[in-house]
Amino acid sequence: SSLLAGAGDSAALAAARPATGADSLIDVCVPPELQLMLFGAGHVGRALAEVLGRLPLRVRWIDARAQEFPASVAANIERRCTDTPEAEVGDAPADAVFLVLTHSHALDFELVRAILERGDFRLCGLLGSQSKRARFEQRLRARGVAEHAIARLHCPLGVPGLAGKEPEVIAIAIAAEV
């Protein structure tokens, strides 16, 4: 069979000649690339960026601390060093995945609040424990965030059952959830 040019990178048409000798046309649609917003370039953020750099998605990696980013990253990762990471929430496309794992609980809270209030995300994940989630839920309610929005927060983030607290183990658990 041969692969025919389709609509750019988003689609392809494959022509095949089955055993019957008749021509067939198969439409092979590639899903749109997933946009992932990664907030935090600490130990877990760096380990997660290494994993995400090997996956078919686009990553915008955001942190205010330029020195925390490695010298080079995979081609699908865009580093953004900014003093206003909250502004990146508004600049993200609809249906994006947001992963919040910064060095600051206060920043984590402001990011999560902005993401939940935005509402058009695929996933809002927060690195933390059940007690961190409970504290955030209480503060979000006090700020008037709707219960249905709070219910969409994924915290603790990552698939359960992977033993280990090493950044690499946590990164794999998070990537598996995504």
PDB file of C-alpha atoms in Angstrom:
ATOM      1  CA  SER A   1       0.000   0.000   0.000  1.00  0.00           C
ATOM      2  CA  SER A   2       1.101   3.591  -0.445  1.00  0.00           C
ATOM      3  CA  LEU A   3       0.618   6.662   1.698  1.00  0.00           C
ATOM      4  CA  LEU A   4      -0.864   9.656  -0.106  1.00  0.00           C
ATOM      5  CA  ALA A   5      -0.473  13.235   1.049  1.00  0.00           C
ATOM      6  CA  GLY A   6      -3.415  14.376   3.109  1.00  0.00           C
ATOM      7  CA  ALA A   7      -4.279  17.634   4.823  1.00  0.00           C
ATOM      8  CA  GLY A   8      -0.870  18.577   6.164  1.00  0.00           C
ATOM      9  CA  ASP A   9       0.224  16.922   9.365  1.00  0.00           C
ATOM     10  CA  SER A  10      -3.292  16.327  10.627  1.00  0.00           C
ATOM     11  CA  ALA A  11      -4.520  13.664   8.209  1.00  0.00           C
ATOM     12  CA  ALA A  12      -3.352  11.126   5.677  1.00  0.00           C
ATOM     13  CA  LEU A  13      -5.017   8.915   3.112  1.00  0.00           C
ATOM     14  CA  ALA A  14      -3.805   5.411   2.511  1.00  0.00           C
ATOM     15  CA  ALA A  15      -4.580   3.600  -0.737  1.00  0.00           C
ATOM     16  CA  ALA A  16      -4.597  -0.166  -0.597  1.00  0.00           C
ATOM     17  CA  ARG A  17      -5.365  -2.975  -3.042  1.00  0.00           C
ATOM     18  CA  PRO A  18      -7.028  -5.783  -1.081  1.00  0.00           C
ATOM     19  CA  ALA A  19      -6.923  -9.421  -2.225  1.00  0.00           C
ATOM     20  CA  THR A  20     -10.099  -8.832  -4.277  1.00  0.00           C
ATOM     21  CA  GLY A  21      -8.202  -6.479  -6.572  1.00  0.00           C
ATOM     22  CA  ALA A  22     -10.540  -3.534  -5.881  1.00  0.00           C
ATOM     23  CA  ASP A  23      -9.091  -0.210  -4.849  1.00  0.00           C
ATOM     24  CA  SER A  24      -9.843   0.979  -1.325  1.00  0.00           C
ATOM     25  CA  LEU A  25      -9.259   4.304   0.359  1.00  0.00           C
ATOM     26  CA  ILE A  26      -8.668   4.465   4.104  1.00  0.00           C
ATOM     27  CA  ASP A  27      -8.760   7.781   5.945  1.00  0.00           C
ATOM     28  CA  VAL A  28      -6.186   7.782   8.750  1.00  0.00           C
ATOM     29  CA  CYS A  29      -6.860  10.834  10.926  1.00  0.00           C
ATOM     30  CA  VAL A  30      -4.212  11.791  13.423  1.00  0.00           C
ATOM     31  CA  PRO A  31      -5.765  13.365  16.535  1.00  0.00           C
ATOM     32  CA  PRO A  32      -4.810  16.964  17.236  1.00  0.00           C
ATOM     33  CA  GLU A  33      -1.679  17.348  19.290  1.00  0.00           C
ATOM     34  CA  LEU A  34      -2.401  17.605  22.992  1.00  0.00           C
ATOM     35  CA  GLN A  35      -1.182  20.833  24.629  1.00  0.00           C
ATOM     36  CA  LEU A  36       0.178  20.398  28.137  1.00  0.00           C
ATOM     37  CA  MET A  37       0.943  23.308  30.454  1.00  0.00           C
ATOM     38  CA  LEU A  38       3.577  22.264  33.001  1.00  0.00           C
ATOM     39  CA  PHE A  39       4.055  24.678  35.910  1.00  0.00           C
ATOM     40  CA  GLY A  40       7.215  24.081  37.929  1.00  0.00           C
ATOM     41  CA  ALA A  41      10.821  23.268  37.068  1.00  0.00           C
ATOM     42  CA  GLY A  42      11.893  21.677  40.340  1.00  0.00           C
ATOM     43  CA  HIS A  43      13.037  18.052  40.726  1.00  0.00           C
ATOM     44  CA  VAL A  44       9.692  16.524  39.756  1.00  0.00           C
ATOM     45  CA  GLY A  45       9.124  19.058  36.967  1.00  0.00           C
ATOM     46  CA  ARG A  46      12.498  18.237  35.409  1.00  0.00           C
ATOM     47  CA  ALA A  47      11.895  14.488  35.655  1.00  0.00           C
ATOM     48  CA  LEU A  48       8.410  14.929  34.189  1.00  0.00           C
ATOM     49  CA  ALA A  49       9.718  17.063  31.309  1.00  0.00           C
ATOM     50  CA  GLU A  50      12.135  14.257  30.413  1.00  0.00           C
ATOM     51  CA  VAL A  51       9.243  11.787  30.184  1.00  0.00           C
ATOM     52  CA  LEU A  52       6.899  14.189  28.362  1.00  0.00           C
ATOM     53  CA  GLY A  53       9.630  15.036  25.874  1.00  0.00           C
ATOM     54  CA  ARG A  54       9.308  11.502  24.534  1.00  0.00           C
ATOM     55  CA  LEU A  55       5.540  11.611  24.048  1.00  0.00           C
ATOM     56  CA  PRO A  56       3.466  12.925  21.118  1.00  0.00           C
ATOM     57  CA  LEU A  57       2.279  16.143  22.728  1.00  0.00           C
ATOM     58  CA  ARG A  58       3.290  19.788  22.978  1.00  0.00           C
ATOM     59  CA  VAL A  59       4.530  21.021  26.335  1.00  0.00           C
ATOM     60  CA  ARG A  60       4.778  24.602  27.549  1.00  0.00           C
ATOM     61  CA  TRP A  61       7.012  24.425  30.631  1.00  0.00           C
ATOM     62  CA  ILE A  62       6.646  27.452  32.885  1.00  0.00           C
ATOM     63  CA  ASP A  63       8.682  28.675  35.852  1.00  0.00           C
ATOM     64  CA  ALA A  64       9.967  32.017  37.127  1.00  0.00           C
ATOM     65  CA  ARG A  65      13.403  30.566  37.925  1.00  0.00           C
ATOM     66  CA  ALA A  66      15.460  30.437  34.712  1.00  0.00           C
ATOM     67  CA  GLN A  67      18.290  28.575  36.442  1.00  0.00           C
ATOM     68  CA  GLU A  68      15.988  25.604  37.122  1.00  0.00           C
ATOM     69  CA  PHE A  69      15.545  24.759  33.433  1.00  0.00           C
ATOM     70  CA  PRO A  70      18.077  22.367  31.888  1.00  0.00           C
ATOM     71  CA  ALA A  71      20.307  23.674  29.104  1.00  0.00           C
ATOM     72  CA  SER A  72      18.450  21.657  26.478  1.00  0.00           C
ATOM     73  CA  VAL A  73      15.030  20.055  26.213  1.00  0.00           C
ATOM     74  CA  ALA A  74      13.178  17.889  23.709  1.00  0.00           C
ATOM     75  CA  ALA A  75      11.855  19.541  20.553  1.00  0.00           C
ATOM     76  CA  ASN A  76       8.227  19.309  21.744  1.00  0.00           C
ATOM     77  CA  ILE A  77       8.935  21.380  24.876  1.00  0.00           C
ATOM     78  CA  GLU A  78       8.840  25.170  24.992  1.00  0.00           C
ATOM     79  CA  ARG A  79      10.419  26.741  28.083  1.00  0.00           C
ATOM     80  CA  ARG A  80       8.826  29.918  29.415  1.00  0.00           C
ATOM     81  CA  CYS A  81      10.552  31.878  32.140  1.00  0.00           C
ATOM     82  CA  THR A  82       8.117  34.440  33.495  1.00  0.00           C
ATOM     83  CA  ASP A  83       7.441  36.371  36.680  1.00  0.00           C
ATOM     84  CA  THR A  84       3.702  36.036  36.007  1.00  0.00           C
ATOM     85  CA  PRO A  85       2.971  32.325  35.502  1.00  0.00           C
ATOM     86  CA  GLU A  86      -0.732  32.981  36.221  1.00  0.00           C
ATOM     87  CA  ALA A  87      -0.926  34.866  32.899  1.00  0.00           C
ATOM     88  CA  GLU A  88       0.064  31.658  31.102  1.00  0.00           C
ATOM     89  CA  VAL A  89      -3.213  30.069  32.243  1.00  0.00           C
ATOM     90  CA  GLY A  90      -5.197  32.552  30.181  1.00  0.00           C
ATOM     91  CA  ASP A  91      -2.911  32.134  27.164  1.00  0.00           C
ATOM     92  CA  ALA A  92      -3.348  28.351  26.992  1.00  0.00           C
ATOM     93  CA  PRO A  93      -5.576  26.838  24.323  1.00  0.00           C
ATOM     94  CA  ALA A  94      -8.916  25.257  25.180  1.00  0.00           C
ATOM     95  CA  ASP A  95      -8.803  21.565  26.139  1.00  0.00           C
ATOM     96  CA  ALA A  96      -5.248  21.836  27.481  1.00  0.00           C
ATOM     97  CA  VAL A  97      -3.863  19.694  30.275  1.00  0.00           C
ATOM     98  CA  PHE A  98      -2.584  21.746  33.237  1.00  0.00           C
ATOM     99  CA  LEU A  99      -0.096  20.224  35.673  1.00  0.00           C
ATOM    100  CA  VAL A 100       0.740  22.339  38.721  1.00  0.00           C
ATOM    101  CA  LEU A 101       3.847  21.386  40.700  1.00  0.00           C
ATOM    102  CA  THR A 102       5.625  24.588  41.636  1.00  0.00           C
ATOM    103  CA  HIS A 103       7.877  25.312  44.592  1.00  0.00           C
ATOM    104  CA  SER A 104       5.211  27.496  46.233  1.00  0.00           C
ATOM    105  CA  HIS A 105       1.862  26.466  47.759  1.00  0.00           C
ATOM    106  CA  ALA A 106       0.636  30.054  47.328  1.00  0.00           C
ATOM    107  CA  LEU A 107       1.465  30.007  43.616  1.00  0.00           C
ATOM    108  CA  ASP A 108      -0.022  26.531  43.261  1.00  0.00           C
ATOM    109  CA  PHE A 109      -3.259  27.842  44.734  1.00  0.00           C
ATOM    110  CA  GLU A 110      -3.462  30.882  42.437  1.00  0.00           C
ATOM    111  CA  LEU A 111      -2.752  28.727  39.392  1.00  0.00           C
ATOM    112  CA  VAL A 112      -5.335  26.094  40.347  1.00  0.00           C
ATOM    113  CA  ARG A 113      -7.950  28.776  41.063  1.00  0.00           C
ATOM    114  CA  ALA A 114      -7.370  30.399  37.664  1.00  0.00           C
ATOM    115  CA  ILE A 115      -7.486  27.048  35.856  1.00  0.00           C
ATOM    116  CA  LEU A 116     -10.696  25.912  37.592  1.00  0.00           C
ATOM    117  CA  GLU A 117     -12.384  29.263  36.955  1.00  0.00           C
ATOM    118  CA  ARG A 118     -11.377  29.041  33.292  1.00  0.00           C
ATOM    119  CA  GLY A 119     -13.211  25.735  33.013  1.00  0.00           C
ATOM    120  CA  ASP A 120     -12.324  24.676  29.449  1.00  0.00           C
ATOM    121  CA  PHE A 121      -9.429  22.392  30.377  1.00  0.00           C
ATOM    122  CA  ARG A 122      -9.012  18.662  29.828  1.00  0.00           C
ATOM    123  CA  LEU A 123      -7.223  18.058  33.139  1.00  0.00           C
ATOM    124  CA  CYS A 124      -6.204  20.209  36.093  1.00  0.00           C
ATOM    125  CA  GLY A 125      -3.672  18.244  38.120  1.00  0.00           C
ATOM    126  CA  LEU A 126      -1.995  19.332  41.343  1.00  0.00           C
ATOM    127  CA  LEU A 127       0.974  17.616  42.928  1.00  0.00           C
ATOM    128  CA  GLY A 128       0.248  17.064  46.597  1.00  0.00           C
ATOM    129  CA  SER A 129      -1.390  14.987  49.274  1.00  0.00           C
ATOM    130  CA  GLN A 130      -5.016  14.474  50.325  1.00  0.00           C
ATOM    131  CA  SER A 131      -4.471  17.044  53.088  1.00  0.00           C
ATOM    132  CA  LYS A 132      -3.200  19.607  50.541  1.00  0.00           C
ATOM    133  CA  ARG A 133      -6.282  18.909  48.456  1.00  0.00           C
ATOM    134  CA  ALA A 134      -8.553  19.440  51.484  1.00  0.00           C
ATOM    135  CA  ARG A 135      -6.861  22.776  52.279  1.00  0.00           C
ATOM    136  CA  PHE A 136      -7.181  23.896  48.656  1.00  0.00           C
ATOM    137  CA  GLU A 137     -10.853  22.852  48.504  1.00  0.00           C
ATOM    138  CA  GLN A 138     -11.622  24.928  51.601  1.00  0.00           C
ATOM    139  CA  ARG A 139      -9.787  27.981  50.235  1.00  0.00           C
ATOM    140  CA  LEU A 140     -11.369  27.608  46.780  1.00  0.00           C
ATOM    141  CA  ARG A 141     -14.856  27.505  48.316  1.00  0.00           C
ATOM    142  CA  ALA A 142     -14.038  30.633  50.346  1.00  0.00           C
ATOM    143  CA  ARG A 143     -13.070  32.357  47.069  1.00  0.00           C
ATOM    144  CA  GLY A 144     -16.411  31.397  45.507  1.00  0.00           C
ATOM    145  CA  VAL A 145     -15.206  28.650  43.162  1.00  0.00           C
ATOM    146  CA  ALA A 146     -18.143  26.386  42.259  1.00  0.00           C
ATOM    147  CA  GLU A 147     -18.317  22.854  43.661  1.00  0.00           C
ATOM    148  CA  HIS A 148     -18.491  21.280  40.192  1.00  0.00           C
ATOM    149  CA  ALA A 149     -15.225  23.049  39.309  1.00  0.00           C
ATOM    150  CA  ILE A 150     -13.517  21.956  42.534  1.00  0.00           C
ATOM    151  CA  ALA A 151     -14.599  18.365  41.832  1.00  0.00           C
ATOM    152  CA  ARG A 152     -12.560  18.453  38.595  1.00  0.00           C
ATOM    153  CA  LEU A 153      -9.261  18.996  40.459  1.00  0.00           C
ATOM    154  CA  HIS A 154      -7.000  15.936  40.291  1.00  0.00           C
ATOM    155  CA  CYS A 155      -5.021  15.841  43.524  1.00  0.00           C
ATOM    156  CA  PRO A 156      -3.082  13.845  44.480  1.00  0.00           C
ATOM    157  CA  LEU A 157      -1.815  13.760  40.903  1.00  0.00           C
ATOM    158  CA  GLY A 158      -0.623  10.544  39.282  1.00  0.00           C
ATOM    159  CA  VAL A 159      -1.864   6.993  39.048  1.00  0.00           C
ATOM    160  CA  PRO A 160      -1.896   5.283  42.435  1.00  0.00           C
ATOM    161  CA  GLY A 161       0.132   2.228  43.303  1.00  0.00           C
ATOM    162  CA  LEU A 162       3.613   3.184  42.137  1.00  0.00           C
ATOM    163  CA  ALA A 163       5.913   2.851  45.125  1.00  0.00           C
ATOM    164  CA  GLY A 164       8.614   5.436  45.637  1.00  0.00           C
ATOM    165  CA  LYS A 165       9.037   9.131  46.297  1.00  0.00           C
ATOM    166  CA  GLU A 166      11.834   9.675  43.788  1.00  0.00           C
ATOM    167  CA  PRO A 167      11.099  12.400  41.215  1.00  0.00           C
ATOM    168  CA  GLU A 168      11.356   9.870  38.374  1.00  0.00           C
ATOM    169  CA  VAL A 169       8.739   7.578  39.945  1.00  0.00           C
ATOM    170  CA  ILE A 170       6.391  10.502  40.550  1.00  0.00           C
ATOM    171  CA  ALA A 171       6.947  11.703  36.961  1.00  0.00           C
ATOM    172  CA  ILE A 172       6.020   8.306  35.543  1.00  0.00           C
ATOM    173  CA  ALA A 173       2.873   8.180  37.681  1.00  0.00           C
ATOM    174  CA  ILE A 174       1.847  11.642  36.466  1.00  0.00           C
ATOM    175  CA  ALA A 175       2.589  10.867  32.807  1.00  0.00           C
ATOM    176  CA  ALA A 176       0.555   7.663  33.118  1.00  0.00           C
ATOM    177  CA  GLU A 177      -2.441   9.665  34.376  1.00  0.00           C
ATOM    178  CA  VAL A 178      -2.133  12.136  31.511  1.00  0.00           C
TER     179      VAL A 178
END
